[in-house]
CSV table of C-alpha atoms and ligand atoms in Angstrom, one decimal:
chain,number,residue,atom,x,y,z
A,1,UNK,CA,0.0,0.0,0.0
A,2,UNK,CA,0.6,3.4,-0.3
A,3,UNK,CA,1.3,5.2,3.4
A,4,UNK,CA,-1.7,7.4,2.1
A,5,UNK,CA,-2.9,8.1,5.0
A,6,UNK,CA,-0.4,7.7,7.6
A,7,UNK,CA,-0.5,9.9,10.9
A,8,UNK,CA,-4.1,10.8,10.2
A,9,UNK,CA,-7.3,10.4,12.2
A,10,UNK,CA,-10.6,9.8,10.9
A,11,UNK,CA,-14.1,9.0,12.0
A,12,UNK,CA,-16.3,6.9,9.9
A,13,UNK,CA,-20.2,6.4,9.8
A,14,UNK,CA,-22.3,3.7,8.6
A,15,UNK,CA,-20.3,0.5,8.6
A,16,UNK,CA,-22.8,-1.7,9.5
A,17,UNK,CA,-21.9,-5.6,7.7
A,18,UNK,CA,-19.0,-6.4,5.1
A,19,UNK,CA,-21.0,-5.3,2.5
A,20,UNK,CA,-21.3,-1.5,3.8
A,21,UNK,CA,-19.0,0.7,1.4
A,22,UNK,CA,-18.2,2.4,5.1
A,23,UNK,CA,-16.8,-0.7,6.0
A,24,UNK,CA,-14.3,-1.1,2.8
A,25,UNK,CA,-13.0,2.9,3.4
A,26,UNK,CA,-12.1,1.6,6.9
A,27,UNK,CA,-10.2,-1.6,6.0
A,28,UNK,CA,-8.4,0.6,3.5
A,29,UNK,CA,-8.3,3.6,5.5
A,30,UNK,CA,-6.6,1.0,8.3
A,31,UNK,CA,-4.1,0.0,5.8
A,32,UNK,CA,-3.2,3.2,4.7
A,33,UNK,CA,-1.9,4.0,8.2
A,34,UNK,CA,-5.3,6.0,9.6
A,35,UNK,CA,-6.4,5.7,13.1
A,36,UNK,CA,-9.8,6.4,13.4
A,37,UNK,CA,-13.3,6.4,15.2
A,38,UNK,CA,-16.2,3.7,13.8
A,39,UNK,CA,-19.3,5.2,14.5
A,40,UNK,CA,-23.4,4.3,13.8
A,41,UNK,CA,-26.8,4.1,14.9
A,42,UNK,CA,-27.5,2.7,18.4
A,43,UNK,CA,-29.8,0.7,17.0
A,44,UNK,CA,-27.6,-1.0,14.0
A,45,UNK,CA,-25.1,-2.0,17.0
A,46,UNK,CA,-27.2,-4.3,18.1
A,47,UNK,CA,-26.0,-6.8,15.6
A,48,UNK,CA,-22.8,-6.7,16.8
A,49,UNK,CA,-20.8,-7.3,13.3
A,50,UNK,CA,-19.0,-3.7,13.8
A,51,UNK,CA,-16.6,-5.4,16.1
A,52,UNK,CA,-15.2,-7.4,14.1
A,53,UNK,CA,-14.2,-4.8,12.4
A,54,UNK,CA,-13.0,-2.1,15.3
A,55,UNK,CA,-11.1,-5.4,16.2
A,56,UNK,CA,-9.7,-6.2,13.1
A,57,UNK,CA,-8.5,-2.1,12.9
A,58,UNK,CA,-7.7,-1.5,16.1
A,59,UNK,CA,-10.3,1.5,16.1
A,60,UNK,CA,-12.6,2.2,19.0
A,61,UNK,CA,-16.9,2.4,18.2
A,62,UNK,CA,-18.8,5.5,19.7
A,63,UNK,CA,-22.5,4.7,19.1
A,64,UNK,CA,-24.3,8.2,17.5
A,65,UNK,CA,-27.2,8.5,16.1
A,66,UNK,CA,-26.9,11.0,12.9
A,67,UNK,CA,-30.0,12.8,13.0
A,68,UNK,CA,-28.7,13.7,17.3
A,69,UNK,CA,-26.9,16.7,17.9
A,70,UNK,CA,-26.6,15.5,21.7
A,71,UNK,CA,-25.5,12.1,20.3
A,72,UNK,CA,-23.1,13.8,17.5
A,73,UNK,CA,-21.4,16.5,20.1
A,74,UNK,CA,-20.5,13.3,22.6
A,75,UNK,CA,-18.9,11.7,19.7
A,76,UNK,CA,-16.6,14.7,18.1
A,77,UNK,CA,-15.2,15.4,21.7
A,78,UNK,CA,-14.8,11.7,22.3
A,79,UNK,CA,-13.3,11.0,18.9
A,80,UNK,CA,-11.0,14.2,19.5
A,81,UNK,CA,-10.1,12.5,22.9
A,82,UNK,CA,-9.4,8.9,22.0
A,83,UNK,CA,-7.3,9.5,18.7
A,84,UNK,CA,-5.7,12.3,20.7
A,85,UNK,CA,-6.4,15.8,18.3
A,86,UNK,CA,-8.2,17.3,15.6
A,87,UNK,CA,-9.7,15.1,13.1
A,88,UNK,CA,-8.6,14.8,9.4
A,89,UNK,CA,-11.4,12.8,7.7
A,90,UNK,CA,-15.0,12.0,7.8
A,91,UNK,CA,-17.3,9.9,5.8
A,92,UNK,CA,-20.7,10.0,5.7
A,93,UNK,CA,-22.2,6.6,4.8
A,94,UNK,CA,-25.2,7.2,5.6
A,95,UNK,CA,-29.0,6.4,3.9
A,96,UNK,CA,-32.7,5.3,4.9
A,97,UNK,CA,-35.8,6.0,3.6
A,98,UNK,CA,-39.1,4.9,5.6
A,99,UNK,CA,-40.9,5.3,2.6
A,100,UNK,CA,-38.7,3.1,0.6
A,101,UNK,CA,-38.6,0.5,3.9
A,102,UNK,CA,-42.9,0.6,4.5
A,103,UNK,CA,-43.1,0.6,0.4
A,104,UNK,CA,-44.6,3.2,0.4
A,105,UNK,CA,-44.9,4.6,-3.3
A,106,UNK,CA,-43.3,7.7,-4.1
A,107,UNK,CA,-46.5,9.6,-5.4
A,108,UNK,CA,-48.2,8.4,-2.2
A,109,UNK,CA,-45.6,9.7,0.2
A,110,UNK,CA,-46.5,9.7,4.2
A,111,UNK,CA,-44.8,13.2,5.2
A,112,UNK,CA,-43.9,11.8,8.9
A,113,UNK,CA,-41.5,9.4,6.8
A,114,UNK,CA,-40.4,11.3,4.3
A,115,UNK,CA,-39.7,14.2,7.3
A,116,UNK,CA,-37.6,10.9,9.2
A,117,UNK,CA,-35.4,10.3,6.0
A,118,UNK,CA,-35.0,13.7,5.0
A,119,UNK,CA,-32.9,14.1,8.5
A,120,UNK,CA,-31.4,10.8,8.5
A,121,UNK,CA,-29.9,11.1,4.9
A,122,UNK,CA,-29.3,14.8,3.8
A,123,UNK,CA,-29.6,16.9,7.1
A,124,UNK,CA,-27.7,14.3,9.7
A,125,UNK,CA,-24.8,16.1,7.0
A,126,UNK,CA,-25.4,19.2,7.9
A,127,UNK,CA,-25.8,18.0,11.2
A,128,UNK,CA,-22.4,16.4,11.6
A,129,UNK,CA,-20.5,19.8,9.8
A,130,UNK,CA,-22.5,21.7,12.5
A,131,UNK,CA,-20.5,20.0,15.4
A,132,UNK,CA,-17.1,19.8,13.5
A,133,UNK,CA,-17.0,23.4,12.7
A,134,UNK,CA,-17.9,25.1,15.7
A,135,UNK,CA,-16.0,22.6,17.9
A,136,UNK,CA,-13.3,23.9,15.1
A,137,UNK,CA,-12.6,19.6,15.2
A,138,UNK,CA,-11.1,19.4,11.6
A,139,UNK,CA,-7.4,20.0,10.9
A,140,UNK,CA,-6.8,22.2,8.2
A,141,UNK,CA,-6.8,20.4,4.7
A,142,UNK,CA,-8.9,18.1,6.5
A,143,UNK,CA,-11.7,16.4,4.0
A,144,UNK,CA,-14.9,15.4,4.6
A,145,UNK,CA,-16.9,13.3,2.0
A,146,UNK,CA,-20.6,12.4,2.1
A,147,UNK,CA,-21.7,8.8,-0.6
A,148,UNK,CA,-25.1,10.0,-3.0
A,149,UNK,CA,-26.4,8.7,-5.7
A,150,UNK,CA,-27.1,9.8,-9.2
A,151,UNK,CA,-30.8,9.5,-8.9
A,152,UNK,CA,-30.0,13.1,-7.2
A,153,UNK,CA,-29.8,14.8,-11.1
A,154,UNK,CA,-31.8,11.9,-13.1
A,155,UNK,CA,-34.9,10.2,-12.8
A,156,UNK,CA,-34.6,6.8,-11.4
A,157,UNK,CA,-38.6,5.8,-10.7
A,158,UNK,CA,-37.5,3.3,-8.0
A,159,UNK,CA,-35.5,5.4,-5.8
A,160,UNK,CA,-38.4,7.1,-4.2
A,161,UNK,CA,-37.7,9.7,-1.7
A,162,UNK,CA,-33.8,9.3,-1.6
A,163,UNK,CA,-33.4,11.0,-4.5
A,164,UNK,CA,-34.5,14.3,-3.3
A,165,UNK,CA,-32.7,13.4,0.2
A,166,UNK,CA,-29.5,13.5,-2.1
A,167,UNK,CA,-30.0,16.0,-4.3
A,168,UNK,CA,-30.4,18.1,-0.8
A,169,UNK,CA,-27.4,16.0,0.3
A,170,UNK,CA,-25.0,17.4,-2.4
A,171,UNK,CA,-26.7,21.1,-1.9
A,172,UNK,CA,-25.3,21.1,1.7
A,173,UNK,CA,-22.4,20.1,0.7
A,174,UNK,CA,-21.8,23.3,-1.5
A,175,UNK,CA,-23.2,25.2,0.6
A,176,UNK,CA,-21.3,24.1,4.0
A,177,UNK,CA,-18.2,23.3,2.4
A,178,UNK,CA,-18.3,27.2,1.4
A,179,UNK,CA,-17.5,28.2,4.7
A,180,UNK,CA,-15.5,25.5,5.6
A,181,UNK,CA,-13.6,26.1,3.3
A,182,UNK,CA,-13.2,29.8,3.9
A,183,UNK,CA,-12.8,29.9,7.7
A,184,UNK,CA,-11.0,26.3,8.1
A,185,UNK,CA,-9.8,25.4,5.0
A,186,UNK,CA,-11.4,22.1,5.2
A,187,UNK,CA,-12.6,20.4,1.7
A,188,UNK,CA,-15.8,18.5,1.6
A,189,UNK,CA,-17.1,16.4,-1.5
A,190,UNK,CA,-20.1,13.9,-2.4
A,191,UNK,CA,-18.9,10.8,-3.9
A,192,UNK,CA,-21.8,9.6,-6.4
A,193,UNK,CA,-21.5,6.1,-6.6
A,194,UNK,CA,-22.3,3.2,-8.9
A,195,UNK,CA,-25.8,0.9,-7.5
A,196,UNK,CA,-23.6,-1.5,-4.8
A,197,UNK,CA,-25.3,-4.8,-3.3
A,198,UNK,CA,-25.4,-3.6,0.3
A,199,UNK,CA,-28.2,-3.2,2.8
A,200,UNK,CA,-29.1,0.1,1.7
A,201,UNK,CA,-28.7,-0.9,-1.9
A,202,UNK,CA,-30.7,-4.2,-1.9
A,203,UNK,CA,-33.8,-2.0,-0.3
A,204,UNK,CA,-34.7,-0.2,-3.8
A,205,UNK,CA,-37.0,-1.7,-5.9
A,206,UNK,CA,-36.1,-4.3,-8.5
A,207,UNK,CA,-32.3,-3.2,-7.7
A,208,UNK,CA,-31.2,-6.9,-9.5
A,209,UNK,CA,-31.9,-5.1,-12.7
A,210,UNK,CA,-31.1,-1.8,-12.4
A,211,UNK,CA,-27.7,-2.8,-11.3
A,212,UNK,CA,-27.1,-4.8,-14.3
A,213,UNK,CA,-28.1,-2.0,-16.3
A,214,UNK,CA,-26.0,0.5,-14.9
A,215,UNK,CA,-23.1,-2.6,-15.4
A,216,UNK,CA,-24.3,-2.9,-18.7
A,217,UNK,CA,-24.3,1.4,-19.7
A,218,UNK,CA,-20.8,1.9,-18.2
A,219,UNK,CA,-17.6,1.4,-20.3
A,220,UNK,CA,-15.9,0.6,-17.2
A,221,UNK,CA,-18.6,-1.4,-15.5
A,222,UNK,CA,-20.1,-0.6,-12.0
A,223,UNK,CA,-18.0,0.6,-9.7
A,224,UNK,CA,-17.6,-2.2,-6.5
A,225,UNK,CA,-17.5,-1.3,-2.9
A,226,UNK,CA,-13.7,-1.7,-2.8
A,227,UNK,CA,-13.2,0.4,-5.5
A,228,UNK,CA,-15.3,3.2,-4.0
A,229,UNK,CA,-13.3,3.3,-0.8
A,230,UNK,CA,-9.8,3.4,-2.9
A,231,UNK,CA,-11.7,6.7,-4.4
A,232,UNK,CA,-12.6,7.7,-1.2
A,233,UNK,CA,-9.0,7.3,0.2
A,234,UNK,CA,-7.3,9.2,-2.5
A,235,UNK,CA,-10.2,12.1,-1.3
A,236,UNK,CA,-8.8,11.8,2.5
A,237,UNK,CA,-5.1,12.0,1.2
A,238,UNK,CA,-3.1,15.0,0.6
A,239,UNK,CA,-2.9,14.8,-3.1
A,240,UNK,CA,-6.5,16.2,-3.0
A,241,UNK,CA,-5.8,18.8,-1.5
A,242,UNK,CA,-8.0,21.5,-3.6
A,243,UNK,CA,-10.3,19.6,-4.5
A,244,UNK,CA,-13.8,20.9,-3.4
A,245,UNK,CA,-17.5,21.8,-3.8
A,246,UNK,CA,-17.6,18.9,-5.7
A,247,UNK,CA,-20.0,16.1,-6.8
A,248,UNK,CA,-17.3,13.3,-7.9
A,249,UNK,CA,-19.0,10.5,-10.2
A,250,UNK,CA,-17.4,7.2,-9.3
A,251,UNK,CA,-19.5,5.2,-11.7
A,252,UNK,CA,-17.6,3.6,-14.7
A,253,UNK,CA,-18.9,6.8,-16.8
A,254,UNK,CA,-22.2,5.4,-16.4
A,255,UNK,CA,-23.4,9.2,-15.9
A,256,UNK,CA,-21.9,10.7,-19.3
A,257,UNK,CA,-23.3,7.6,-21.3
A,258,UNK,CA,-26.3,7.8,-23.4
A,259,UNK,CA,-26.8,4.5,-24.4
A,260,UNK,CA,-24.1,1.9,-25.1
A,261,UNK,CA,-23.9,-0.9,-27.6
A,262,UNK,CA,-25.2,-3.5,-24.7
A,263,UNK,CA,-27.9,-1.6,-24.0
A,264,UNK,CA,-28.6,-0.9,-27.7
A,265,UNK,CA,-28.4,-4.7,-28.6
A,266,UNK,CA,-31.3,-5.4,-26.3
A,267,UNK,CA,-33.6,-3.3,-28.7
A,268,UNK,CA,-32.1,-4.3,-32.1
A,269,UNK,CA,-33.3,-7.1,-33.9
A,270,UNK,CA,-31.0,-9.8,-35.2
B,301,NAD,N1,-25.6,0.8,-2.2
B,301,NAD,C1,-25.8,1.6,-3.3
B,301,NAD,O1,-26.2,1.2,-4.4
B,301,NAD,C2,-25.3,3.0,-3.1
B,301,NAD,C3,-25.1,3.8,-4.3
B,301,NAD,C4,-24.7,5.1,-4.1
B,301,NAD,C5,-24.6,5.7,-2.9
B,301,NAD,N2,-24.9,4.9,-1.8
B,301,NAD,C6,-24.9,5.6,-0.4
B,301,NAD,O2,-23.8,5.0,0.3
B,301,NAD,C7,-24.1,5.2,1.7
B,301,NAD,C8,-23.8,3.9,2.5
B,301,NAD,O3,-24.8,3.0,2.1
B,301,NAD,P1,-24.4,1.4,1.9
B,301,NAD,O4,-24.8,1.2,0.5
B,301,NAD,O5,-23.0,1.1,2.3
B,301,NAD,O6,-25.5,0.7,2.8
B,301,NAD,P2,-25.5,0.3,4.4
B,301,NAD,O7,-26.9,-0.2,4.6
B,301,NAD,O8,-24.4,-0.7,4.6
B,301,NAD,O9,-25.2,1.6,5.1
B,301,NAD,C9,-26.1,2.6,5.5
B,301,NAD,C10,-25.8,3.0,6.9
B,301,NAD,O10,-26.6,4.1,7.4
B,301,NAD,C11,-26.7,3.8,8.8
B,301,NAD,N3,-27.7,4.7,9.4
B,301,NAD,C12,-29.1,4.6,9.2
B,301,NAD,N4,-29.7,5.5,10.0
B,301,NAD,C13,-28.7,6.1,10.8
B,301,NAD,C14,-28.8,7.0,11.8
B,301,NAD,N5,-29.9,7.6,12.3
B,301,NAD,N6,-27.6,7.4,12.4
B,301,NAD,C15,-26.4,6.9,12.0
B,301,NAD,N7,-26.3,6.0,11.0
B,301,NAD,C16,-27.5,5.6,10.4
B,301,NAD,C17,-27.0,2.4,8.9
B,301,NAD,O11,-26.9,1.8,10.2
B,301,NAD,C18,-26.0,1.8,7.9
B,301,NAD,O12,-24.8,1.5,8.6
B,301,NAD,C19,-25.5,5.8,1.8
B,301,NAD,O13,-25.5,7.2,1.8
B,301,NAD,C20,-26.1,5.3,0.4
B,301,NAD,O14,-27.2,6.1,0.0
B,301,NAD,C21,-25.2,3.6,-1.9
């Protein structure tokens, strides 16, 4: 590996199995020399996989949940305590919907859920900068990146509410990272990755096919969990350094493709 990272501290949200894309950027992260803070939701510690993982990295957990700003203030000072400073990267890996979860359709939205995800998925973001810029927690150049989805720009029927929780998602991070920026010169991003088999993932609608049509539009194919956290490294390193404001596509070029000749083939008759 690379030494990447080495000397930095981190916290990470939303590792919650093997399959969580937060739990790749922290086995890389781990290789890469990082010392950081796992964090998630009370409730998703309940299943007890996440340490395996603090285990396996050497990290210590601090439950939090996202939407908290009680829950988020105990973690920053903890996180600031245990790793012993100022933090230098954060990922946000973090996504529900209640509609998506009670299938609820998206033209018959319950507002009480759609309120629920709205906080979990875009503002816990907001949320989370809050804390880490008054608490003035980040080093400078530190970088903080937040995982959205294309469904934020382009129609994607199945993805319900989440697509407007992204869309706001990638807004605050413009509009935070401004100031962060400015005042702290801290860089925050939103990766927008490729459909991934994951918890989250596996909840949208008939996501079997959608991901093999995203495979099947991008030159390069999907992009796999793994890949995303080597992405999402290379954000956290110093060779990113003025990078931000930015909504990165890590999707194969899925989003700059019209149709491709797979796709096309499907609809042409032999
Ligand atoms: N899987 C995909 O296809 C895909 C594609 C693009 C972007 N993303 C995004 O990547 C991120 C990570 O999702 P994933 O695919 O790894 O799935 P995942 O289910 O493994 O991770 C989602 C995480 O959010 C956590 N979470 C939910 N509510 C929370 C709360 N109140 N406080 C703190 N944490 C909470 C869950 O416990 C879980 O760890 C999400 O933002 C998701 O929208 C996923």
């Amino acid at each position: 590996m690379y030494n990447l990272l080495k000397g930095k501290k981190g916290i990470i949200f939303g590792a919650l199995n093997e399959h969580s894309i937060a739990w790749k950027v922290a086995e890389r992260a781990h290789e890469e020399g990082a010392t950081f803070v796992l964090t998630n939701a009370p409730i998703a510690m309940r299943m007890g996989e996440l340490n395996t993982l603090a285990e396996k990295t050497g990290s210590q957990i601090i439950p939090a949940d996202a939407t908290s700003m009680e829950d988020l203030t105990n973690l920053v000072e903890k996180s600031m305590e245990i790793l012993g400073g100022k933090i230098d990267f954060v990922l946000h890996s973090i996504g529900m919907s209640v509609n998506v979860r009670k299938g609820r359709h998206y033209t018959d939205s319950k507002y009480d859920f759609t309120t629920k995800g709205w906080d979990v998925s875009a503002v816990s973001f907001h949320k989370v900068m809050n804390v880490l810029y008054n608490k003035k927690a980040m080093n400078e150049w530190g970088s903080i990146v937040a995982l959205t989805y294309m469904a934020s720009q382009r129609v994607f029927p199945d993805y319900n509410d989440m697509a407007d929780n992204k869309a706001y998602l990638e807004s605050i991070a413009r509009s935070f990272g401004y100031f962060f920026g400015r005042d702290q010169k801290v860089r925050v991003n939103t990766i927008s990755q490729s459909p991934t088999p994951t918890t989250a993932g596996s909840g949208v609608k008939g996501f079997d096919g959608f991901i093999k049509y995203a495979d099947e539009m991008s030159p390069l194919g999907n992009a796999t969990a793994a890949d995303c956290a080597d992405y999402t490294i290379s954000m956290f390193s110093d060779l990113t350094k003025k990078v931000t404001l930015q909504n990165l596509f890590h999707d194969g070029g899925f989003s700059n493709v019209g149709v491709s000749d797979k796709v096309m083939d499907t609809f042409t008759e032999s």
